[in-house]
């Protein structure tokens, strides 16, 4: 039997459910200077382009229904996922962290050298979503 070639898979979207969709969109656009994917703009969604991937911001009050997904039933402050933004230098990690905090983010971990050699900071955005600003030499 002939081997079946592995599918080519990419990451097209990663999305946040947001209470303040526009505010969260503006936060990430301001921190990372990413361009808007204007053709996706609607009353329910905003998107930012990063490489081949769109970071989506969906209006939580309507997105769960549109996607037919169950709404969370337990309110807690736990973090279930995080995304990582890769920079080209350690200095860029430090500079982007300053912007992220000034724009309303909360510092979780100050820039530090990880066990695998990355220079990294961990932040919560204004809605409590975690992200890392990272440089892996």
XYZ file of N, CA and C in Angstrom:
411
model
N 0.846 -1.168 0.000
C 0.000 0.000 0.000
C 0.895 1.235 0.000
N 0.583 2.186 -0.857
C 1.362 3.424 -0.964
C 1.112 4.311 0.250
N 2.164 4.982 0.669
C 2.037 5.903 1.808
C 1.203 7.114 1.405
N 0.356 7.525 2.284
C -0.462 8.714 2.058
C 0.350 9.914 2.527
N 0.512 10.921 1.654
C 1.297 12.082 2.077
C 0.608 12.827 3.215
N 1.432 13.358 4.098
C 0.891 14.143 5.213
C 0.231 15.400 4.672
N -0.884 15.796 5.251
C -1.543 17.017 4.785
C -0.693 18.241 5.116
N -0.826 19.240 4.287
C -0.195 20.517 4.573
C -1.183 21.326 5.392
N -0.789 21.658 6.590
C -1.680 22.358 7.504
C -1.019 23.654 7.935
N -1.815 24.698 8.004
C -1.345 25.979 8.514
C -2.324 26.480 9.556
N -1.944 27.525 10.240
C -2.831 28.142 11.220
C -3.379 29.410 10.603
N -4.674 29.420 10.278
C -5.261 30.575 9.600
C -5.784 31.616 10.585
N -6.393 31.179 11.680
C -6.968 32.089 12.672
C -6.683 31.572 14.075
N -6.518 32.484 14.991
C -6.633 32.233 16.419
C -7.468 33.383 16.951
N -8.440 33.099 17.784
C -9.409 34.143 18.140
C -9.650 34.237 19.633
N -9.983 35.448 20.055
C -10.395 35.740 21.421
C -11.896 36.007 21.431
N -12.603 35.480 22.437
C -13.940 35.957 22.751
C -13.726 37.175 23.636
N -14.303 38.305 23.282
C -14.032 39.544 24.015
C -15.316 40.222 24.461
N -15.320 40.683 25.686
C -16.423 41.497 26.185
C -16.414 42.846 25.481
N -15.226 43.438 25.350
C -15.036 44.693 24.611
C -14.188 44.382 23.386
N -14.839 43.893 22.336
C -14.151 43.438 21.133
C -13.265 44.523 20.539
N -13.801 45.714 20.367
C -13.041 46.802 19.748
C -11.889 47.217 20.658
N -12.144 47.306 21.953
C -11.090 47.686 22.885
C -9.937 46.701 22.900
N -10.240 45.395 22.891
C -9.187 44.386 22.896
C -8.430 44.386 21.573
N -9.153 44.539 20.473
C -8.538 44.668 19.148
C -7.555 45.840 19.139
N -7.992 46.994 19.637
C -7.135 48.187 19.653
C -5.923 47.988 20.560
N -6.096 47.264 21.653
C -4.977 46.983 22.550
C -3.877 46.239 21.794
N -4.213 45.124 21.146
C -3.202 44.330 20.443
C -2.645 45.078 19.231
N -3.482 45.822 18.538
C -2.987 46.611 17.403
C -1.980 47.643 17.892
N -2.269 48.304 19.009
C -1.373 49.310 19.548
C -0.077 48.742 20.087
N -0.150 47.599 20.757
C 1.054 47.007 21.347
C 1.992 46.480 20.270
N 1.461 45.774 19.281
C 2.310 45.097 18.307
C 2.347 45.757 16.936
N 1.558 46.806 16.714
C 1.589 47.505 15.434
C 1.142 46.652 14.261
N 0.187 45.760 14.495
C -0.271 44.849 13.442
C -1.354 45.502 12.596
N -1.373 45.195 11.287
C -2.399 45.776 10.419
C -3.741 45.045 10.550
N -4.815 45.825 10.415
C -6.157 45.253 10.431
C -6.442 44.546 9.113
N -7.160 43.432 9.188
C -7.681 42.754 8.001
C -9.067 43.353 7.779
N -9.096 44.465 7.046
C -10.313 45.272 6.937
C -11.476 44.535 6.293
N -11.200 43.616 5.379
C -12.293 42.913 4.708
C -13.039 41.966 5.651
N -12.495 41.697 6.825
C -13.170 40.846 7.805
C -13.953 41.640 8.848
N -13.831 42.955 8.827
C -14.465 43.814 9.843
C -15.986 43.681 9.778
N -16.588 43.482 10.957
C -18.049 43.451 11.059
C -18.440 43.888 12.467
N -19.731 43.911 12.729
C -20.193 44.250 14.072
C -19.847 43.152 15.075
N -19.467 41.976 14.580
C -19.166 40.832 15.437
C -17.682 40.504 15.519
N -16.836 41.106 14.653
C -15.459 40.616 14.509
C -14.516 41.706 14.030
N -13.291 41.655 14.524
C -12.156 42.421 13.997
C -10.985 41.450 13.892
N -10.080 41.706 12.946
C -8.924 40.831 12.788
C -7.646 41.605 12.549
N -6.543 41.057 13.049
C -5.208 41.605 12.825
C -4.359 40.550 12.136
N -3.571 40.973 11.158
C -2.717 40.054 10.405
C -1.359 39.946 11.073
N -0.903 38.712 11.289
C 0.452 38.459 11.777
C 0.984 37.269 10.986
N 1.861 37.544 10.043
C 2.324 36.490 9.144
C 1.159 35.959 8.335
N 1.026 34.639 8.308
C -0.078 34.005 7.579
C -1.320 33.804 8.448
N -1.293 34.304 9.661
C -2.365 34.059 10.626
C -3.114 35.346 10.948
N -4.413 35.213 11.158
C -5.240 36.326 11.618
C -5.539 36.105 13.099
N -5.258 37.123 13.911
C -5.704 37.104 15.301
C -7.085 37.739 15.302
N -8.084 36.960 15.681
C -9.459 37.426 15.649
C -9.948 37.869 17.012
N -10.847 38.837 16.994
C -11.484 39.355 18.201
C -12.984 39.296 17.954
N -13.637 38.358 18.621
C -15.064 38.127 18.408
C -15.861 38.689 19.574
N -16.973 39.338 19.260
C -17.866 39.877 20.290
C -18.495 38.688 21.020
N -18.121 38.503 22.283
C -18.553 37.321 23.039
C -20.066 37.188 23.093
N -20.776 38.303 23.233
C -22.232 38.230 23.399
C -22.933 37.620 22.197
N -22.314 37.655 21.017
C -22.937 37.056 19.833
C -22.153 35.866 19.277
N -20.849 35.810 19.513
C -20.012 34.778 18.887
C -20.378 33.369 19.340
N -20.676 33.199 20.614
C -21.044 31.854 21.076
C -22.256 31.334 20.311
N -23.250 32.190 20.111
C -24.448 31.775 19.380
C -24.142 31.525 17.909
N -23.371 32.416 17.284
C -23.045 32.248 15.868
C -22.296 30.938 15.611
N -21.435 30.553 16.545
C -20.638 29.333 16.393
C -21.303 28.112 17.019
N -22.460 28.335 17.648
C -23.176 27.272 18.346
C -22.286 26.582 19.378
N -21.520 27.389 20.110
C -20.650 26.887 21.168
C -21.278 27.166 22.528
N -21.054 26.278 23.489
C -21.590 26.538 24.829
C -20.844 27.692 25.492
N -21.590 28.495 26.200
C -20.974 29.595 26.954
C -20.337 29.030 28.218
N -19.272 29.660 28.684
C -18.684 29.207 29.948
C -19.706 29.331 31.078
N -19.705 28.374 31.975
C -20.663 28.400 33.074
C -20.020 28.744 34.409
N -18.713 28.609 34.509
C -18.023 28.890 35.759
C -17.133 30.102 35.548
N -17.384 31.141 36.317
C -16.553 32.340 36.220
C -15.392 32.196 37.193
N -14.182 32.219 36.669
C -12.998 32.216 37.515
C -11.914 33.019 36.820
N -10.838 33.203 37.491
C -9.741 33.990 36.938
C -8.641 33.120 36.364
N -8.891 31.837 36.193
C -7.876 30.942 35.659
C -7.592 31.218 34.194
N -6.376 30.925 33.786
C -5.965 31.093 32.397
C -5.936 29.718 31.752
N -6.583 29.587 30.605
C -6.645 28.292 29.934
C -5.745 28.214 28.706
N -5.444 29.345 28.104
C -4.586 29.356 26.921
C -3.714 30.600 26.947
N -2.678 30.600 26.119
C -1.877 31.801 25.914
C -1.320 31.750 24.503
N -0.963 32.918 23.989
C -0.295 32.981 22.697
C 1.059 33.646 22.900
N 1.960 33.401 21.965
C 3.319 33.923 22.065
C 3.628 34.753 20.837
N 4.088 35.981 21.074
C 4.544 36.869 20.008
C 6.061 36.819 19.996
N 6.638 36.439 18.873
C 8.092 36.292 18.746
C 8.690 37.570 18.185
N 9.723 38.084 18.859
C 10.437 39.266 18.390
C 11.787 38.843 17.823
N 12.525 39.817 17.303
C 13.829 39.512 16.713
C 14.993 39.773 17.661
N 14.744 40.486 18.774
C 15.817 40.781 19.731
C 15.264 40.812 21.155
N 16.165 40.672 22.112
C 15.781 40.820 23.520
C 15.269 42.232 23.790
N 15.921 43.233 23.189
C 15.502 44.623 23.398
C 14.070 44.864 22.928
N 13.647 44.176 21.859
C 12.269 44.326 21.389
C 11.276 43.753 22.400
N 11.659 42.685 23.080
C 10.798 42.150 24.144
C 10.564 43.233 25.186
N 11.657 43.854 25.632
C 11.560 44.890 26.663
C 10.715 46.075 26.196
N 10.936 46.514 24.953
C 10.210 47.677 24.428
C 8.723 47.378 24.267
N 8.385 46.213 23.716
C 6.975 45.861 23.535
C 6.281 45.649 24.875
N 7.016 45.144 25.860
C 6.445 44.987 27.192
C 6.048 46.345 27.766
N 6.899 47.342 27.613
C 6.570 48.686 28.104
C 5.277 49.199 27.479
N 5.125 48.995 26.173
C 3.909 49.434 25.476
C 2.701 48.650 25.988
N 2.863 47.338 26.156
C 1.756 46.489 26.615
C 1.254 46.918 27.990
N 2.159 47.249 28.888
C 1.773 47.662 30.238
C 1.154 49.060 30.207
N 1.760 49.968 29.452
C 1.232 51.337 29.356
C -0.168 51.357 28.756
N -0.478 50.382 27.887
C -1.786 50.327 27.236
C -2.840 49.624 28.093
N -2.473 49.172 29.280
C -3.462 48.568 30.167
C -3.242 47.114 30.503
N -2.140 46.527 30.034
C -1.832 45.144 30.378
C -1.306 45.031 31.801
N -1.295 43.809 32.318
C -0.801 43.532 33.664
C 0.408 42.611 33.573
N 1.501 43.023 34.177
C 2.717 42.220 34.170
C 2.535 40.987 35.043
N 2.822 39.814 34.485
C 2.808 38.564 35.232
C 4.244 38.161 35.556
N 5.104 38.162 34.530
C 6.524 37.861 34.714
C 7.334 38.905 33.973
N 8.254 39.535 34.688
C 9.168 40.486 34.059
C 10.083 39.730 33.099
N 10.682 40.443 32.145
C 11.590 39.770 31.217
C 12.658 38.974 31.972
N 12.845 37.756 31.522
C 13.812 36.861 32.149
C 14.273 35.830 31.132
N 15.397 35.197 31.431
C 15.920 34.140 30.573
C 15.263 32.831 31.006
N 14.596 32.168 30.072
C 13.919 30.907 30.383
C 14.920 29.757 30.419
N 14.466 28.619 30.885
C 15.325 27.438 30.940
C 15.768 26.978 29.554
N 15.031 27.369 28.502
C 15.401 26.982 27.142
C 16.069 28.114 26.379
N 16.447 29.189 27.080
C 17.273 30.232 26.482
C 16.553 31.427 25.898
N 15.235 31.475 25.979
C 14.491 32.619 25.434
C 14.509 33.773 26.431
N 14.462 35.003 25.910
C 14.221 36.190 26.726
C 12.727 36.439 26.622
N 12.027 36.437 27.758
C 10.570 36.364 27.703
C 9.914 37.151 28.835
N 8.772 37.758 28.509
C 7.905 38.399 29.496
C 6.505 37.824 29.327
N 5.743 37.765 30.422
C 4.374 37.256 30.392
C 3.442 38.365 30.880
N 2.349 38.566 30.120
C 1.431 39.680 30.352
C -0.006 39.168 30.289
N -0.892 39.810 31.045
C -2.335 39.633 30.861
C -2.860 40.871 30.154
N -3.659 40.684 29.093
C -4.253 41.830 28.405
C -5.380 42.404 29.273
N -6.015 43.501 28.843
C -7.051 44.123 29.678
C -8.245 43.222 30.018
N -8.454 42.135 29.269
C -9.553 41.212 29.586
C -9.073 39.954 30.294
N -7.778 39.902 30.651
C -7.255 38.777 31.411
C -6.699 37.632 30.596
N -6.592 37.792 29.267
C -5.986 36.768 28.423
C -4.469 36.862 28.538
N -3.804 35.717 28.635
C -2.351 35.693 28.790
C -1.657 35.657 27.432
N -0.525 36.368 27.366
C 0.348 36.249 26.203
C 1.786 36.440 26.628
N 2.684 35.893 25.805
C 4.109 36.047 26.050
C 4.701 36.907 24.944
N 5.678 37.720 25.319
C 6.517 38.428 24.352
C 7.873 37.758 24.479
N 8.383 37.232 23.383
C 9.455 36.250 23.432
C 10.519 36.535 22.384
N 11.770 36.250 22.727
C 12.840 36.196 21.728
C 13.646 34.945 22.002
N 13.605 34.021 21.063
C 14.383 32.790 21.149
C 15.516 32.901 20.142
N 16.744 33.126 20.648
C 17.876 33.313 19.714
C 18.148 32.082 18.872
